[in-house]
GROMACS .gro file of C-alpha atoms in nm:
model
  239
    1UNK     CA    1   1.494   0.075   1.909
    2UNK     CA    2   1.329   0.282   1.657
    3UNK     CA    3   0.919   0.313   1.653
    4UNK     CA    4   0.706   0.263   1.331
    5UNK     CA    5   0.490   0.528   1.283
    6UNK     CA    6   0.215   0.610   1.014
    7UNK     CA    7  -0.004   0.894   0.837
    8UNK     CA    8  -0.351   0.754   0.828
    9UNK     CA    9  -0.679   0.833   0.926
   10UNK     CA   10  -0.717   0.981   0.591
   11UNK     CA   11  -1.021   0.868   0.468
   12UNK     CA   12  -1.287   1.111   0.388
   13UNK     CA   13  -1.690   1.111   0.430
   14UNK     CA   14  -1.763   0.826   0.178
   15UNK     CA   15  -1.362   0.800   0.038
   16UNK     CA   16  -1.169   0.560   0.121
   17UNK     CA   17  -0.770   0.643   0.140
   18UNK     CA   18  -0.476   0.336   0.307
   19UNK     CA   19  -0.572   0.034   0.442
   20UNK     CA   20  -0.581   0.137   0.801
   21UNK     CA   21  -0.675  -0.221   0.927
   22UNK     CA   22  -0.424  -0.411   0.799
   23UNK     CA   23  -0.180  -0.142   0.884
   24UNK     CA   24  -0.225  -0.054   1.255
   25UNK     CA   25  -0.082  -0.435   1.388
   26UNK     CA   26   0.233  -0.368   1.240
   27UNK     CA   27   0.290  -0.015   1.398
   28UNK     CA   28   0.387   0.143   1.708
   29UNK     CA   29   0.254   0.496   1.653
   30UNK     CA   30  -0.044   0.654   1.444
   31UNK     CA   31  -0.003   0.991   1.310
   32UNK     CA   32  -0.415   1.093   1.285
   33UNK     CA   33  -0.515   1.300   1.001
   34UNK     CA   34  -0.740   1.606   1.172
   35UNK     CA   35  -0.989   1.738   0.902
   36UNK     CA   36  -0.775   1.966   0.724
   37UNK     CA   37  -0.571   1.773   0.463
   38UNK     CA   38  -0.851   1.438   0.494
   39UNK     CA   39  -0.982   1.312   0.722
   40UNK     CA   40  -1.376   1.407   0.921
   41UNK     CA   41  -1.527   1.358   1.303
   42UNK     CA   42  -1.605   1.017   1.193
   43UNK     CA   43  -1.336   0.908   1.044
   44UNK     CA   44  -1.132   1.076   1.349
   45UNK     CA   45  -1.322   0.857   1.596
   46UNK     CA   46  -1.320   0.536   1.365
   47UNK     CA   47  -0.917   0.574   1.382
   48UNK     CA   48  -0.866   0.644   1.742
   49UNK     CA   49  -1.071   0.350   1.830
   50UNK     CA   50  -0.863   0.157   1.564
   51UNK     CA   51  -0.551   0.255   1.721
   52UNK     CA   52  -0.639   0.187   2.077
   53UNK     CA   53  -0.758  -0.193   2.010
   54UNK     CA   54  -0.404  -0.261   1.838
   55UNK     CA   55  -0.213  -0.061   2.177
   56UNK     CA   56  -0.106   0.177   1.911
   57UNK     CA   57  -0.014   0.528   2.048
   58UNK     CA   58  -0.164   0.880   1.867
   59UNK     CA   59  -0.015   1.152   1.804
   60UNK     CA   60  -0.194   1.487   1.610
   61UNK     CA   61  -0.131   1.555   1.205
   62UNK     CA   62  -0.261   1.888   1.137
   63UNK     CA   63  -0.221   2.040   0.819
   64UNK     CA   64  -0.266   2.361   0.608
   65UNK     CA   65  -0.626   2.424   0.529
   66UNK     CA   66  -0.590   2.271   0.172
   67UNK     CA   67  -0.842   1.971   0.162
   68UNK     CA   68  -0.872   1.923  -0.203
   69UNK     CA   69  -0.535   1.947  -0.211
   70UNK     CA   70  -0.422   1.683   0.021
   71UNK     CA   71  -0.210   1.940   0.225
   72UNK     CA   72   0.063   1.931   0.010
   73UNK     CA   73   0.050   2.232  -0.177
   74UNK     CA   74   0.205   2.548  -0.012
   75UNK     CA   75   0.065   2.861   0.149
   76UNK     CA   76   0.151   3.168   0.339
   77UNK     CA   77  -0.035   3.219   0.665
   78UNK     CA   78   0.133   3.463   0.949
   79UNK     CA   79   0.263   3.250   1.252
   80UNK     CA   80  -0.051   3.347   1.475
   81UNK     CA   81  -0.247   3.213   1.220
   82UNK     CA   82  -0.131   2.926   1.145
   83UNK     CA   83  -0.053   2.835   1.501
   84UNK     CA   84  -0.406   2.894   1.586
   85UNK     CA   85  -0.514   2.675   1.273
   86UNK     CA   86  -0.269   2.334   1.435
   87UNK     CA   87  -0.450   2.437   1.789
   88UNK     CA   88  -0.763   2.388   1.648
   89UNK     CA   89  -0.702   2.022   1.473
   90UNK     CA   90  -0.504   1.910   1.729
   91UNK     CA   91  -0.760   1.988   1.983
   92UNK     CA   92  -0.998   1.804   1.776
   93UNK     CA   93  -0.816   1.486   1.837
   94UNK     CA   94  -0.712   1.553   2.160
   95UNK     CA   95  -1.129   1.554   2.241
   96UNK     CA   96  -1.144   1.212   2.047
   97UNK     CA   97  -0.891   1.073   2.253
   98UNK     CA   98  -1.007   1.161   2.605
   99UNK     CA   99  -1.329   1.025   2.522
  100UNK     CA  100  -1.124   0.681   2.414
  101UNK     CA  101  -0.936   0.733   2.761
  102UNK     CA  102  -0.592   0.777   2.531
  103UNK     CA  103  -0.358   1.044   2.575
  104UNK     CA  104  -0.207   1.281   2.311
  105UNK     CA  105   0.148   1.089   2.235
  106UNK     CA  106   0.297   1.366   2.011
  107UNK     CA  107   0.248   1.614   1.725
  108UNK     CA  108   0.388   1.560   1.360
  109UNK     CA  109   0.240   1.864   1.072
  110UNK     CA  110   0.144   1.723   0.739
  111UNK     CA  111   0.332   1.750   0.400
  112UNK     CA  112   0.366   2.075   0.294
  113UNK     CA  113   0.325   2.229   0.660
  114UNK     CA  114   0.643   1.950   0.765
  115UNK     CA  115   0.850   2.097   0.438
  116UNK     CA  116   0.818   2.446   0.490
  117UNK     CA  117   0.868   2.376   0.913
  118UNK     CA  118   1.222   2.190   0.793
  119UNK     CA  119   1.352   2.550   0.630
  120UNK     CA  120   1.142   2.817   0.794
  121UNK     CA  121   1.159   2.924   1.100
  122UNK     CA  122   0.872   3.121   1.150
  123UNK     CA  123   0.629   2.827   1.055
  124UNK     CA  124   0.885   2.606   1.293
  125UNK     CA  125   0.796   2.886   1.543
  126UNK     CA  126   0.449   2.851   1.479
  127UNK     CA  127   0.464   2.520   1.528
  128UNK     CA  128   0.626   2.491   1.852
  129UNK     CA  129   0.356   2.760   1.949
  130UNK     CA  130   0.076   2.500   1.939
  131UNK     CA  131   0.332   2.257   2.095
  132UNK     CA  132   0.319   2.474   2.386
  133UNK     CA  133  -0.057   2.435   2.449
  134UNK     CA  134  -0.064   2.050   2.438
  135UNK     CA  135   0.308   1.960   2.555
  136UNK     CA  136   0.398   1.673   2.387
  137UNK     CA  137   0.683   1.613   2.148
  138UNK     CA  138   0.739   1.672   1.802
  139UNK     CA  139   0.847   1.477   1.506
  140UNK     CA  140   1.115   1.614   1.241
  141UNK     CA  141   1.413   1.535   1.090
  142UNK     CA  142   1.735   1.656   1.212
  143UNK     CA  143   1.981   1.894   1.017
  144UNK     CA  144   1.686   2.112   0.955
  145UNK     CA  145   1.445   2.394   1.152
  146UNK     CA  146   1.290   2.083   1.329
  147UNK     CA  147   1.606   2.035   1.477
  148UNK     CA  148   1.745   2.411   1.576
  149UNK     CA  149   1.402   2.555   1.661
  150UNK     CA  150   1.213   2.285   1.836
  151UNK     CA  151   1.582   2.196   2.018
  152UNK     CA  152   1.553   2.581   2.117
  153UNK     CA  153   1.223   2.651   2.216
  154UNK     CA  154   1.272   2.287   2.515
  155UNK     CA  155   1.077   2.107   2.286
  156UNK     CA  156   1.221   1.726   2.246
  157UNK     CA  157   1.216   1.598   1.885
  158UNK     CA  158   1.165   1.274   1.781
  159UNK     CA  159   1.364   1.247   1.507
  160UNK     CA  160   1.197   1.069   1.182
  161UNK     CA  161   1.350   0.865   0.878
  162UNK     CA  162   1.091   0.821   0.594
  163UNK     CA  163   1.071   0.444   0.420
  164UNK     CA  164   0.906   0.510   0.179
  165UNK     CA  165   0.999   0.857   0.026
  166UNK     CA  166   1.292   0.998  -0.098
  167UNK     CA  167   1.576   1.243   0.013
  168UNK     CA  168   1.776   1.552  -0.222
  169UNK     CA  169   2.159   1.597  -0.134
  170UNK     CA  170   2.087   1.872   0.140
  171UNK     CA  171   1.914   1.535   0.327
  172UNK     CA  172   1.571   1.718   0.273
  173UNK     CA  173   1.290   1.529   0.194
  174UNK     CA  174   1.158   1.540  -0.108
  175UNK     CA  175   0.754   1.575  -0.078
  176UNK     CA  176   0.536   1.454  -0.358
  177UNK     CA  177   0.192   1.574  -0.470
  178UNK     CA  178   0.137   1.170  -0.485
  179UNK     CA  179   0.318   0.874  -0.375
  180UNK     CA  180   0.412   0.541  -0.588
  181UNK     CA  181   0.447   0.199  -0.510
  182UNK     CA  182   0.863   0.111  -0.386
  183UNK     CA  183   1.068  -0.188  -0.346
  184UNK     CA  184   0.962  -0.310  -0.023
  185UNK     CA  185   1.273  -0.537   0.049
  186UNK     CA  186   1.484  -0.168  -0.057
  187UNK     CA  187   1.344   0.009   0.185
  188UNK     CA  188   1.355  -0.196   0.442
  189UNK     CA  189   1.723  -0.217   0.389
  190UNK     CA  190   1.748   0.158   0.390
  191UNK     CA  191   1.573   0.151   0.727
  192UNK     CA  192   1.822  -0.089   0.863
  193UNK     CA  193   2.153   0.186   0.688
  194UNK     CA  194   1.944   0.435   0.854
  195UNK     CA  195   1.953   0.291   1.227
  196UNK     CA  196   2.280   0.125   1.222
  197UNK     CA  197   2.518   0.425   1.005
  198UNK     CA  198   2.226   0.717   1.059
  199UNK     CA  199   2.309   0.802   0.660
  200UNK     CA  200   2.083   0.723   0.371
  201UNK     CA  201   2.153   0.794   0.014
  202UNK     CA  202   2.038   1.065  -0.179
  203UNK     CA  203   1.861   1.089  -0.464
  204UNK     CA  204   2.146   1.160  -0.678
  205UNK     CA  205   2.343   0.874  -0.507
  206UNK     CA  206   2.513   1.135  -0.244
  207UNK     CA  207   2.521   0.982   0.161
  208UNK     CA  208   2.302   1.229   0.371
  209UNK     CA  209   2.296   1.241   0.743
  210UNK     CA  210   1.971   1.124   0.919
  211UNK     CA  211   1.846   0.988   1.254
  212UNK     CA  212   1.584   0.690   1.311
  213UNK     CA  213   1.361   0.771   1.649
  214UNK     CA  214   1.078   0.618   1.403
  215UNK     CA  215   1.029   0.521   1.047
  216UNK     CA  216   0.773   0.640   0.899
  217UNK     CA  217   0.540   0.468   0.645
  218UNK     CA  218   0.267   0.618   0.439
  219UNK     CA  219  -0.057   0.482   0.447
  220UNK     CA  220  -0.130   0.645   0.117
  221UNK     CA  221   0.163   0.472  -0.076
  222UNK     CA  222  -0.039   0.168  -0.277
  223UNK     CA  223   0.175  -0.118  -0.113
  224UNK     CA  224   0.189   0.050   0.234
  225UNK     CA  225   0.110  -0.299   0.386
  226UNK     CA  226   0.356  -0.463   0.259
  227UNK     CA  227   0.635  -0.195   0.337
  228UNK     CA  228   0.541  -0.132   0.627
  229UNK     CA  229   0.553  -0.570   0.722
  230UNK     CA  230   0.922  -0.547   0.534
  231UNK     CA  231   1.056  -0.285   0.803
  232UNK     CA  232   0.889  -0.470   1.084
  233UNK     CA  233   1.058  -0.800   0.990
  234UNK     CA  234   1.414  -0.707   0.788
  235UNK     CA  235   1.491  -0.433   1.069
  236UNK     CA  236   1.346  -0.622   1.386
  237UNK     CA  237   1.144  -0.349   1.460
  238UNK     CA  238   0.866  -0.423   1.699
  239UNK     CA  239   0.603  -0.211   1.786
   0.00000   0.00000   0.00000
């Protein structure tokens, strides 16, 4: 049965960004913003703690080094680099949850970083080089560099499909700058295509091939809660 999983933790010093609260009973898995796309050492310990009252399980979202930008604008950084920049945000939350007695549940990189990881595989390598250090899975999406690199460097992949955003014929995702409100009883019966048929249409109206390990919902989408409650009850997903 597939998992629910969700970006949040991405509030900011005094910004505010999801409704966290309301989300976390109706998920399985939190994916934990780490300071570099939102997200501060408060905020990081406010979420953990959050997650681990609900029985929710954490797993790292480290992004390019592009705060103001929300991590979802591109940039070139050599694989070292940028596999020493994940290392260092994912260790950060790794430190939060030992001292919450939680253990590390997986790693899933943030926008941009998850785009340019679908069709490159030096940032895939990089990728799977921080994976190394903390041994845990990886979320992706299958038919892409998630799926050949991360199947060829032992790592396991827990394949993703995305409620709440949409895919181009090539079953890529397509990654926005900002998300918009959707048809919560839609999606939810996308979700259900997606686990039953693993094929969800395209943009364009074109059938794409995809695979449900977890759904993932958005915290930042402005009716998040209500998505994310539609998926829970029209798929029978439980956490």
């Amino acid at each position: 049965m597939a998992t629910i999983n969700c970006d949040m933790g991405e509030a900011f010093g005094l910004y505010r960004m999801g409704d966290d609260e309301a989300l976390m009973p109706l998920i399985s898995v939190a994916n934990v913003a780490c300071g570099f796309h939102a997200s501060d050492f408060n905020h990081m310990r406010k979420t953990v703690r959050l997650a681990k009252a609900h029985g929710v399980k954490v797993g790292a979202h480290p992004s390019l080094p592009d705060l103001q930008g929300f991590g979802r604008r591109e940039m070139k950084m050599p694989r070292e680099e940028l596999a020493n920049c994940i290392v260092y945000q994912v260790g950060a939350l790794k430190g939060f949850l030992e001292a919450e007695g939680m253990a590390l549940n997986h790693l899933k990189p943030h926008g941009s970083l998850y785009g340019m990881a679908a069709r490159d595989e030096s940032v895939a390598h990089a990728i799977c080089d921080a994976a190394d250090v903390f041994k845990v899975p990886v979320m992706g999406m299958i038919g892409t560099c998630h799926e050949t690199v991360y199947g060829a460097r032992g790592h396991v992949l827990i394949a993703e499909f995305y409620a709440d955003l949409d895919y181009d014929d090539d079953g890529r995702l397509i990654i926005t700058r900002e998300h918009y409100a959707v048809d919560p009883l839609r999606t939810a019966a996308r979700c259900r295509r997606a686990i039953a048929e693993g094929k969800a249409e395209s943009i364009n109206g074109k059938d794409v091939a995809v695979r449900a390990d977890s759904i993932c919902v958005h915290s930042d989408t402005p009716n998040a809660v209500d998505v994310a409650r539609a998926v829970r009850e029209a798929s029978k997903l439980n956490p």
